[in-house]
Amino acid sequence: MNKIIWGVSAYFHDAGLSVIKNGKIVFAAHAERYSGVKHDKHLNDKIIKEALKYGEPDVVAWYEKPWKKNIRKLLTGEWRYSPLDSHPKKYMKKFGIKAPVKLFDHHFTHATAGYFTSPFEH
């Protein structure tokens, strides 16, 4: 079986999508490359279409836990949107992606990206 994981970052700046198939990165791009909008914070139909060339995702790994981000933005006075409008599962469904969405801690995603793309085993 070909396990396909999509790593997604969106909503704030430089949205991007990566496709991992059987443990190997087969696609990774920023949304701005497809939309022409510098620092585009949203995915778009073009990047989704390109990613789908590698197959439908079995799971979407979302780069952060929205509730954590929302609380931080509320406490710092940067609140600009409704958390109901920003749920990752709802966001992915608008592109026709029905795979389960798993939420991860933002800083953990940075650490794992560094680890898994490094030559180190530990």
mmCIF file of C-alpha atoms in Angstrom:
data_model
loop_
_atom_site.group_PDB
_atom_site.id
_atom_site.type_symbol
_atom_site.label_atom_id
_atom_site.label_comp_id
_atom_site.label_asym_id
_atom_site.label_seq_id
_atom_site.Cartn_x
_atom_site.Cartn_y
_atom_site.Cartn_z
ATOM 1 C CA MET A 1 0.000 0.000 0.000
ATOM 2 C CA ASN A 2 1.241 3.503 -0.852
ATOM 3 C CA LYS A 3 0.848 5.681 2.257
ATOM 4 C CA ILE A 4 0.464 9.327 1.267
ATOM 5 C CA ILE A 5 0.800 12.125 3.804
ATOM 6 C CA TRP A 6 0.257 15.775 2.999
ATOM 7 C CA GLY A 7 2.030 18.309 5.191
ATOM 8 C CA VAL A 8 0.137 21.601 5.108
ATOM 9 C CA SER A 9 0.825 25.090 6.367
ATOM 10 C CA ALA A 10 -1.732 27.828 5.689
ATOM 11 C CA TYR A 11 -3.559 30.907 7.035
ATOM 12 C CA PHE A 12 -0.740 33.127 8.234
ATOM 13 C CA HIS A 13 2.078 33.563 5.698
ATOM 14 C CA ASP A 14 3.832 31.541 3.038
ATOM 15 C CA ALA A 15 1.317 28.707 2.755
ATOM 16 C CA GLY A 16 2.829 25.484 1.534
ATOM 17 C CA LEU A 17 2.114 21.858 0.849
ATOM 18 C CA SER A 18 4.356 18.816 0.807
ATOM 19 C CA VAL A 19 3.579 15.266 -0.232
ATOM 20 C CA ILE A 20 5.310 12.344 1.452
ATOM 21 C CA LYS A 21 4.787 9.015 -0.257
ATOM 22 C CA ASN A 22 6.047 5.888 1.478
ATOM 23 C CA GLY A 23 8.342 7.964 3.673
ATOM 24 C CA LYS A 24 9.904 10.009 0.854
ATOM 25 C CA ILE A 25 9.245 13.637 -0.031
ATOM 26 C CA VAL A 26 7.944 13.629 -3.609
ATOM 27 C CA PHE A 27 6.555 17.166 -3.773
ATOM 28 C CA ALA A 28 6.950 20.400 -1.817
ATOM 29 C CA ALA A 29 6.010 23.938 -2.831
ATOM 30 C CA HIS A 30 4.839 27.307 -1.593
ATOM 31 C CA ALA A 31 1.408 28.530 -2.657
ATOM 32 C CA GLU A 32 2.851 31.809 -3.965
ATOM 33 C CA ARG A 33 4.518 29.886 -6.780
ATOM 34 C CA TYR A 34 1.074 28.939 -8.099
ATOM 35 C CA SER A 35 -0.913 32.058 -7.197
ATOM 36 C CA GLY A 36 1.636 34.739 -8.012
ATOM 37 C CA VAL A 37 0.862 36.436 -4.676
ATOM 38 C CA LYS A 38 4.010 37.086 -2.632
ATOM 39 C CA HIS A 39 3.810 35.471 0.836
ATOM 40 C CA ASP A 40 0.391 34.018 -0.039
ATOM 41 C CA LYS A 41 -1.206 32.683 3.143
ATOM 42 C CA HIS A 42 -3.687 30.381 1.409
ATOM 43 C CA LEU A 43 -3.464 27.251 -0.643
ATOM 44 C CA ASN A 44 -5.092 27.386 -4.060
ATOM 45 C CA ASP A 45 -6.582 25.019 -6.621
ATOM 46 C CA LYS A 46 -3.361 24.927 -8.664
ATOM 47 C CA ILE A 47 -1.113 23.689 -5.856
ATOM 48 C CA ILE A 48 -3.771 21.155 -4.792
ATOM 49 C CA LYS A 49 -4.031 19.871 -8.372
ATOM 50 C CA GLU A 50 -0.244 19.504 -8.574
ATOM 51 C CA ALA A 51 -0.117 17.625 -5.248
ATOM 52 C CA LEU A 52 -2.942 15.299 -6.338
ATOM 53 C CA LYS A 53 -0.707 14.046 -9.174
ATOM 54 C CA TYR A 54 0.976 11.971 -6.449
ATOM 55 C CA GLY A 55 -2.319 10.568 -5.187
ATOM 56 C CA GLU A 56 -5.061 11.399 -2.704
ATOM 57 C CA PRO A 57 -3.741 11.853 0.836
ATOM 58 C CA ASP A 58 -4.413 9.210 3.473
ATOM 59 C CA VAL A 59 -3.893 11.888 6.106
ATOM 60 C CA VAL A 60 -3.179 15.619 6.255
ATOM 61 C CA ALA A 61 -0.574 16.700 8.823
ATOM 62 C CA TRP A 62 -1.465 20.272 9.812
ATOM 63 C CA TYR A 63 1.495 22.334 11.022
ATOM 64 C CA GLU A 64 -0.045 23.602 14.232
ATOM 65 C CA LYS A 65 -2.912 23.378 16.673
ATOM 66 C CA PRO A 66 -5.251 26.244 15.739
ATOM 67 C CA TRP A 67 -6.630 26.674 19.245
ATOM 68 C CA LYS A 68 -3.094 27.373 20.519
ATOM 69 C CA LYS A 69 -2.467 29.934 17.791
ATOM 70 C CA ASN A 70 -5.861 31.564 18.406
ATOM 71 C CA ILE A 71 -5.226 31.916 22.133
ATOM 72 C CA ARG A 72 -1.796 33.427 21.508
ATOM 73 C CA LYS A 73 -3.213 35.896 18.975
ATOM 74 C CA LEU A 74 -6.051 36.812 21.350
ATOM 75 C CA LEU A 75 -3.628 37.453 24.211
ATOM 76 C CA THR A 76 -1.348 39.609 22.053
ATOM 77 C CA GLY A 77 -4.166 41.629 20.509
ATOM 78 C CA GLU A 78 -3.632 40.198 17.015
ATOM 79 C CA TRP A 79 -7.063 38.567 16.772
ATOM 80 C CA ARG A 80 -8.399 39.028 13.203
ATOM 81 C CA TYR A 81 -10.530 36.035 12.320
ATOM 82 C CA SER A 82 -13.060 33.586 13.680
ATOM 83 C CA PRO A 83 -11.706 30.211 14.832
ATOM 84 C CA LEU A 84 -14.760 28.587 13.246
ATOM 85 C CA ASP A 85 -13.679 29.849 9.823
ATOM 86 C CA SER A 86 -10.160 28.574 10.255
ATOM 87 C CA HIS A 87 -10.591 24.908 11.154
ATOM 88 C CA PRO A 88 -8.109 22.904 9.064
ATOM 89 C CA LYS A 89 -10.550 20.073 8.276
ATOM 90 C CA LYS A 90 -13.100 22.563 6.918
ATOM 91 C CA TYR A 91 -10.336 24.360 5.011
ATOM 92 C CA MET A 92 -9.158 21.159 3.299
ATOM 93 C CA LYS A 93 -12.728 20.092 2.462
ATOM 94 C CA LYS A 94 -13.207 23.245 0.402
ATOM 95 C CA PHE A 95 -10.520 21.803 -1.914
ATOM 96 C CA GLY A 96 -12.273 18.421 -1.996
ATOM 97 C CA ILE A 97 -9.782 16.773 0.382
ATOM 98 C CA LYS A 98 -11.612 14.425 2.729
ATOM 99 C CA ALA A 99 -8.639 12.751 4.445
ATOM 100 C CA PRO A 100 -8.428 13.006 8.231
ATOM 101 C CA VAL A 101 -6.527 16.068 9.474
ATOM 102 C CA LYS A 102 -4.033 15.540 12.300
ATOM 103 C CA LEU A 103 -2.932 18.631 14.220
ATOM 104 C CA PHE A 104 0.657 19.034 15.432
ATOM 105 C CA ASP A 105 2.475 21.509 17.644
ATOM 106 C CA HIS A 106 4.059 24.218 15.469
ATOM 107 C CA HIS A 107 7.538 23.997 16.996
ATOM 108 C CA PHE A 108 7.434 20.200 16.891
ATOM 109 C CA THR A 109 6.876 20.406 13.116
ATOM 110 C CA HIS A 110 9.990 22.559 12.735
ATOM 111 C CA ALA A 111 12.016 20.076 14.775
ATOM 112 C CA THR A 112 10.771 17.037 12.866
ATOM 113 C CA ALA A 113 11.416 18.713 9.500
ATOM 114 C CA GLY A 114 15.002 19.356 10.584
ATOM 115 C CA TYR A 115 15.459 15.841 11.881
ATOM 116 C CA PHE A 116 13.913 13.940 8.980
ATOM 117 C CA THR A 117 15.737 15.946 6.311
ATOM 118 C CA SER A 118 19.108 15.628 8.084
ATOM 119 C CA PRO A 119 21.679 12.844 7.631
ATOM 120 C CA PHE A 120 21.512 11.989 11.351
ATOM 121 C CA GLU A 121 19.956 8.855 12.829
ATOM 122 C CA HIS A 122 19.523 10.267 16.370
#
